[in-house]
One Martini backbone bead per residue (centre of mass of N, CA, C, O) as a GRO file, in nm:
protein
  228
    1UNK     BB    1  -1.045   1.526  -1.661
    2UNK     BB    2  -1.260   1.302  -1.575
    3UNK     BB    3  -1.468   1.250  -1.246
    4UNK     BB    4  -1.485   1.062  -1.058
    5UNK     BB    5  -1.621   0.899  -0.845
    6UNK     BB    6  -1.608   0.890  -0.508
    7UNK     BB    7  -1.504   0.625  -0.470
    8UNK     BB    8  -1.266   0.664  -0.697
    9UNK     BB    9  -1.070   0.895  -0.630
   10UNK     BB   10  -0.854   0.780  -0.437
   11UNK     BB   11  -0.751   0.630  -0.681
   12UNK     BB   12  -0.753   0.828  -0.923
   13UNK     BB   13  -0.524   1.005  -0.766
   14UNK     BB   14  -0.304   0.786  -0.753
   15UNK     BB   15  -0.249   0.701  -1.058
   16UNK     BB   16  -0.206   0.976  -1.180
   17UNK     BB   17   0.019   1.088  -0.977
   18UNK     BB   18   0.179   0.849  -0.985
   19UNK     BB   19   0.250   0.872  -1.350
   20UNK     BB   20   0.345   1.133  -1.334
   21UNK     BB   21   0.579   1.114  -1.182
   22UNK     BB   22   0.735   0.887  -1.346
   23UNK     BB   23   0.722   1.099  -1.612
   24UNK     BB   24   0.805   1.379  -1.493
   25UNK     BB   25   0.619   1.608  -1.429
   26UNK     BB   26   0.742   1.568  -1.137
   27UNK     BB   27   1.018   1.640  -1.014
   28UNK     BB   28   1.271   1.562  -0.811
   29UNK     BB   29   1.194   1.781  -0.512
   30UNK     BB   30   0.890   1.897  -0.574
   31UNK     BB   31   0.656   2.060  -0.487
   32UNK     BB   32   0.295   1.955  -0.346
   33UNK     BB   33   0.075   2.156  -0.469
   34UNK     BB   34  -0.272   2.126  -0.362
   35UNK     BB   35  -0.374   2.367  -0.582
   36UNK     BB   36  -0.241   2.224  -0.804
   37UNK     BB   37  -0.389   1.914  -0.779
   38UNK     BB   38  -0.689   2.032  -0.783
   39UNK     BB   39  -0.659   2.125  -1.079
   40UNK     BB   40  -0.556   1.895  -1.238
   41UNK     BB   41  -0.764   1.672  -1.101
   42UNK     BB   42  -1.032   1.772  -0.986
   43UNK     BB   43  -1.032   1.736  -0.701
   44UNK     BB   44  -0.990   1.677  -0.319
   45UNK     BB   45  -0.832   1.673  -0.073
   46UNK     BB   46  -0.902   1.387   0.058
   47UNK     BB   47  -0.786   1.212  -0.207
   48UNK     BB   48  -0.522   1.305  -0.227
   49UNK     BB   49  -0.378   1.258   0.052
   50UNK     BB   50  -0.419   0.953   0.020
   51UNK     BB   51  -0.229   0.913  -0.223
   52UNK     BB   52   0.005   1.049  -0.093
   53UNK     BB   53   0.037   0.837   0.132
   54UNK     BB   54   0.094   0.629  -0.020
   55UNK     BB   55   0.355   0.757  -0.174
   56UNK     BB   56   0.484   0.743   0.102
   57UNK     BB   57   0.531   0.410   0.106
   58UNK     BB   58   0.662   0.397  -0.168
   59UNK     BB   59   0.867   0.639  -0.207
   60UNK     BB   60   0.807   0.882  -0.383
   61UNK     BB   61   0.710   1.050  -0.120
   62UNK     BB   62   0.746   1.329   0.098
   63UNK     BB   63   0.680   1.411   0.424
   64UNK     BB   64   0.677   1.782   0.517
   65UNK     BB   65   0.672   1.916   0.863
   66UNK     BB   66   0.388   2.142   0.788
   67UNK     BB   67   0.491   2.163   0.438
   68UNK     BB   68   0.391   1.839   0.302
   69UNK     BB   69   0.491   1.768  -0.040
   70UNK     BB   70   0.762   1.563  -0.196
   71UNK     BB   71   0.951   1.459  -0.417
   72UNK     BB   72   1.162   1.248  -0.452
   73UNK     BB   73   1.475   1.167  -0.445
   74UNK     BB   74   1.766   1.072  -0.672
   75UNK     BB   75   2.004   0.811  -0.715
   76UNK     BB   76   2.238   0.597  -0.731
   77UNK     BB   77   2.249   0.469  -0.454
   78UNK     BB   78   1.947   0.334  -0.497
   79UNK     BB   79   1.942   0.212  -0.783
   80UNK     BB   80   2.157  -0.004  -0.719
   81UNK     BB   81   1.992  -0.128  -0.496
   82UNK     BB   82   1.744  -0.188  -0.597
   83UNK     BB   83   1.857  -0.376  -0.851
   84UNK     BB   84   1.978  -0.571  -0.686
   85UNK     BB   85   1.758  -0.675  -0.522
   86UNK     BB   86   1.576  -0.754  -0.787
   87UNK     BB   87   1.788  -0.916  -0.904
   88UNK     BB   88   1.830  -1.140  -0.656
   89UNK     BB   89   1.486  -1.209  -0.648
   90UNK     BB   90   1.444  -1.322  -0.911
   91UNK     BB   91   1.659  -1.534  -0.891
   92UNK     BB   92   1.498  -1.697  -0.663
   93UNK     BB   93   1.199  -1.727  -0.837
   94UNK     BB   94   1.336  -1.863  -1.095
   95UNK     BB   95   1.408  -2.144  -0.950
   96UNK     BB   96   1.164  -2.207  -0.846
   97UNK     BB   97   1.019  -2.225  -1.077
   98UNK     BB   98   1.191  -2.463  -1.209
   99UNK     BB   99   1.119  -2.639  -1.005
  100UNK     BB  100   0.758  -2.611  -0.991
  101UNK     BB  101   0.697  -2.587  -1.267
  102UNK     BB  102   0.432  -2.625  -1.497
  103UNK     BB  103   0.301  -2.682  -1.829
  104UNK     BB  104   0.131  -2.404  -1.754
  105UNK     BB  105   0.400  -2.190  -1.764
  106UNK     BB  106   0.524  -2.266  -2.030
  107UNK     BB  107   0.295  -2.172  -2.150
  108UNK     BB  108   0.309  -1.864  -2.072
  109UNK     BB  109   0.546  -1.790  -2.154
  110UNK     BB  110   0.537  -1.809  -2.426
  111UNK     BB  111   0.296  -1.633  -2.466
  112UNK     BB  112   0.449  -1.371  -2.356
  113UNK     BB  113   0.676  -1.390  -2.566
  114UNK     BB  114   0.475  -1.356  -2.826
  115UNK     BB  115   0.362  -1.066  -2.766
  116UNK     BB  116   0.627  -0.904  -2.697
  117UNK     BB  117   0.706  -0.923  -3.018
  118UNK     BB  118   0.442  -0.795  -3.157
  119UNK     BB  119   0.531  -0.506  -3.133
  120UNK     BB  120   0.357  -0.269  -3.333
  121UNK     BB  121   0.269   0.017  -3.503
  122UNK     BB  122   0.073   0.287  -3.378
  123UNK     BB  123  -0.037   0.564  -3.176
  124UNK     BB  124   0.241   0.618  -3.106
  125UNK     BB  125   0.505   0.634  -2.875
  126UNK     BB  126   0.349   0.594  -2.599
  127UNK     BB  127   0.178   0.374  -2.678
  128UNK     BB  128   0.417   0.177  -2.742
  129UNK     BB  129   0.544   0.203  -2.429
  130UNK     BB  130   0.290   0.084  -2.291
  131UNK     BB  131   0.274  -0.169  -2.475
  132UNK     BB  132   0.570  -0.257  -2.418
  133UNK     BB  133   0.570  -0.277  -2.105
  134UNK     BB  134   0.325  -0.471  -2.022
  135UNK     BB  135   0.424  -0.683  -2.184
  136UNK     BB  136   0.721  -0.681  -1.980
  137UNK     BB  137   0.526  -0.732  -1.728
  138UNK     BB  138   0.407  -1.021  -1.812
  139UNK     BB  139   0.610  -1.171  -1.876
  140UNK     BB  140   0.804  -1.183  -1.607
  141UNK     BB  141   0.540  -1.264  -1.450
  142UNK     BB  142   0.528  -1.524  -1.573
  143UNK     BB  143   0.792  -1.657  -1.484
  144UNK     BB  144   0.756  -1.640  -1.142
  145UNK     BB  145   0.470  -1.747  -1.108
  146UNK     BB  146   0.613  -2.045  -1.047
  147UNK     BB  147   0.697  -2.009  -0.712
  148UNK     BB  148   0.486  -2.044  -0.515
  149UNK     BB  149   0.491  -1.697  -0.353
  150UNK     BB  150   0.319  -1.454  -0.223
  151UNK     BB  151   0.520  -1.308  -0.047
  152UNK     BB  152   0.764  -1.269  -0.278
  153UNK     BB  153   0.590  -1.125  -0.487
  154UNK     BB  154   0.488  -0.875  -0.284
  155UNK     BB  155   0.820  -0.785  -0.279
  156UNK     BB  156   0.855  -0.763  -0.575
  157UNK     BB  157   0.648  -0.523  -0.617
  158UNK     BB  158   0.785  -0.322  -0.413
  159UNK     BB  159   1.013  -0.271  -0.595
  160UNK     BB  160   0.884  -0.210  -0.851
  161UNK     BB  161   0.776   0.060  -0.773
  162UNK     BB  162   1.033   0.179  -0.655
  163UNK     BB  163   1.178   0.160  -0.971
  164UNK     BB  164   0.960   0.316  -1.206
  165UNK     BB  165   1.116   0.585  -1.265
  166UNK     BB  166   1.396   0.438  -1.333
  167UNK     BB  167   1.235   0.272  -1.570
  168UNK     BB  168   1.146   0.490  -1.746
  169UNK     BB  169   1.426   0.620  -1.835
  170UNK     BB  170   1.477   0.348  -1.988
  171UNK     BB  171   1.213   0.275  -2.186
  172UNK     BB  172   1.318   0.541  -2.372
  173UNK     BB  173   1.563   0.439  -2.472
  174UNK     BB  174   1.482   0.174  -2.583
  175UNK     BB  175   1.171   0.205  -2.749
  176UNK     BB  176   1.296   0.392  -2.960
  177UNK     BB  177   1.516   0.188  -2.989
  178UNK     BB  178   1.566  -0.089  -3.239
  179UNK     BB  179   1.852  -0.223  -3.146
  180UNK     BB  180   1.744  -0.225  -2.843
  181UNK     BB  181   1.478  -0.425  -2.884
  182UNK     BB  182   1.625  -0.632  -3.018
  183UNK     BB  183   1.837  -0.709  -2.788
  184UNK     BB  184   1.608  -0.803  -2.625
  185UNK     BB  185   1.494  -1.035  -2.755
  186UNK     BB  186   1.744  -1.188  -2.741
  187UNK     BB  187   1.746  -1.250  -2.468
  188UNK     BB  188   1.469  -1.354  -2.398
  189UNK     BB  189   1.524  -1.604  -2.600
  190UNK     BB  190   1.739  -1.705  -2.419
  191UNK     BB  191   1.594  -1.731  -2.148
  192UNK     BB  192   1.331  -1.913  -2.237
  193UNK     BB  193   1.559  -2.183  -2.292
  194UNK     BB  194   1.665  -2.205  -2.055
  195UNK     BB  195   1.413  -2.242  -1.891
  196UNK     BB  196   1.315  -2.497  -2.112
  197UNK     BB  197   1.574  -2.653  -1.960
  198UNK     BB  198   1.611  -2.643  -1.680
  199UNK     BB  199   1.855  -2.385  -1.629
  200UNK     BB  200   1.897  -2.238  -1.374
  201UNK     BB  201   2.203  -2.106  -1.363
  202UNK     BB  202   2.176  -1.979  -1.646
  203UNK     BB  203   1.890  -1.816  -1.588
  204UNK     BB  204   2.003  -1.665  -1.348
  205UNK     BB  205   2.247  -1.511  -1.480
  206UNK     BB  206   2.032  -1.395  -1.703
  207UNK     BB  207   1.900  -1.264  -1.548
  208UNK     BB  208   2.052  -1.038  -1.409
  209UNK     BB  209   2.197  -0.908  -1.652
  210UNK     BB  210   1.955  -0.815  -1.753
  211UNK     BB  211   1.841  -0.614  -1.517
  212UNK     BB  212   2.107  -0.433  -1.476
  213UNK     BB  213   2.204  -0.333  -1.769
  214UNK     BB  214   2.001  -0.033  -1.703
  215UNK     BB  215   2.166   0.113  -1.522
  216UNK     BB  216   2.410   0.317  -1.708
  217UNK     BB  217   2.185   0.444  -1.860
  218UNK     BB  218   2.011   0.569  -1.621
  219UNK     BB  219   2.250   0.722  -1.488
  220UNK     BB  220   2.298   0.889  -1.765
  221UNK     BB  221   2.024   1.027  -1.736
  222UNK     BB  222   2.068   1.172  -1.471
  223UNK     BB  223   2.308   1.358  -1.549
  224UNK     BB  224   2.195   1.492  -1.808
  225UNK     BB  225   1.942   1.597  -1.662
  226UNK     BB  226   1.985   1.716  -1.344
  227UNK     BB  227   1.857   1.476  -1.105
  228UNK     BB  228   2.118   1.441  -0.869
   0.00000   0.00000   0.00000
């Protein structure tokens, strides 16, 4: 990969490395030696430091004193807890959303459940993926934007990048079978509905089911795989 400049290294270090994480490149308690990350991303220890530092603050590695640092391991009980709480925190922002939302909220919404219904064959099958999360995370990112409280968005987001190793495993799961987008499809244009009749308890139990959904997808992939 090209050397980006020296002041944007310490974000392309943390980028790419946050990256491998999430896909998988370094798996779940792998210890992160700075001569292969050096070699990897051709960077210098410096950047590298920062973005480990970030990524520790993420929850995504752990710093082991004296001795470095490591991918962080995976639970059930994490993954649980996790998406529980992703769960309860949307629900929340869900209800204000429809409390506080006007006809332009109502209008995005609309306009990103129709281009994420639109993801059609590109090159190649990361790219599907790459394609339909991005979609999948401005759609749901345009419902919530509706309540009005940029501080529980910031917690919603730090909730979100400490799932996206768990959401990646759910993502493959999905994204290539044609059956499981279909079912996505119908739940989306259901949560739609609700929200756009301003049907609070029905559209925030079905954000909630529709979030829960991938737990024993993933529970099942971390298994399959001797991730636990």
């Amino acid at each position: 990969m090209d050397t980006p400049p020296r002041q944007n290294q310490g974000i392309s270090a943390y980028t790419w490395l946050k990256k491998d994480i999430i896909r998988g490149v370094f798996p779940p308690g792998e210890k992160l030696l700075m001569s292969h990350l050096k070699e990897r991303y051709d960077l210098g220890v410096g950047p590298l430091r920062e973005a480990l530092s970030q990524l520790v603050a993420e929850r995504m590695v752990v710093a082991i004193s004296q001795r470095g640092y490591r991918v962080a391991t995976m639970s059930l009980a994490e993954l649980n807890d996790l998406y529980d709480a992703r769960s309860q925190l949307e629900g929340l922002l869900l209800r204000l959303a429809i409390e506080r939302g006007d006809d332009d909220w109502e209008a995005e919404i609309l306009a990103h459940a129709h281009t994420l219904s639109k993801v059609v064959e590109v090159n190649g099958p990361d790219e599907v993926l790459d394609i339909w999360d991005a979609r999948h995370k401005a759609f749901h990112q345009a419902i919530v934007a509706g309540c009005g409280s940029e501080h529980l968005l910031r917690i919603r987001a730090s909730l979100f990048d400490q799932a996206e190793r768990y959401r990646h495993l759910w993502l493959r799961e999905t994204v290539f079978s044609e059956a499981a987008l279909a079912t996505k499809r119908e739940e989306h244009a259901a949560l739609v509905e609700a929200i756009l009749d301003r049907d609070s308890p029905r559209a925030c139990a079905m954000m909630r089911e529709h979030l829960m959904t991938p737990v024993p997808i993933i529970a099942g992939v971390l298994e399959r795989r001797g991730l636990l």
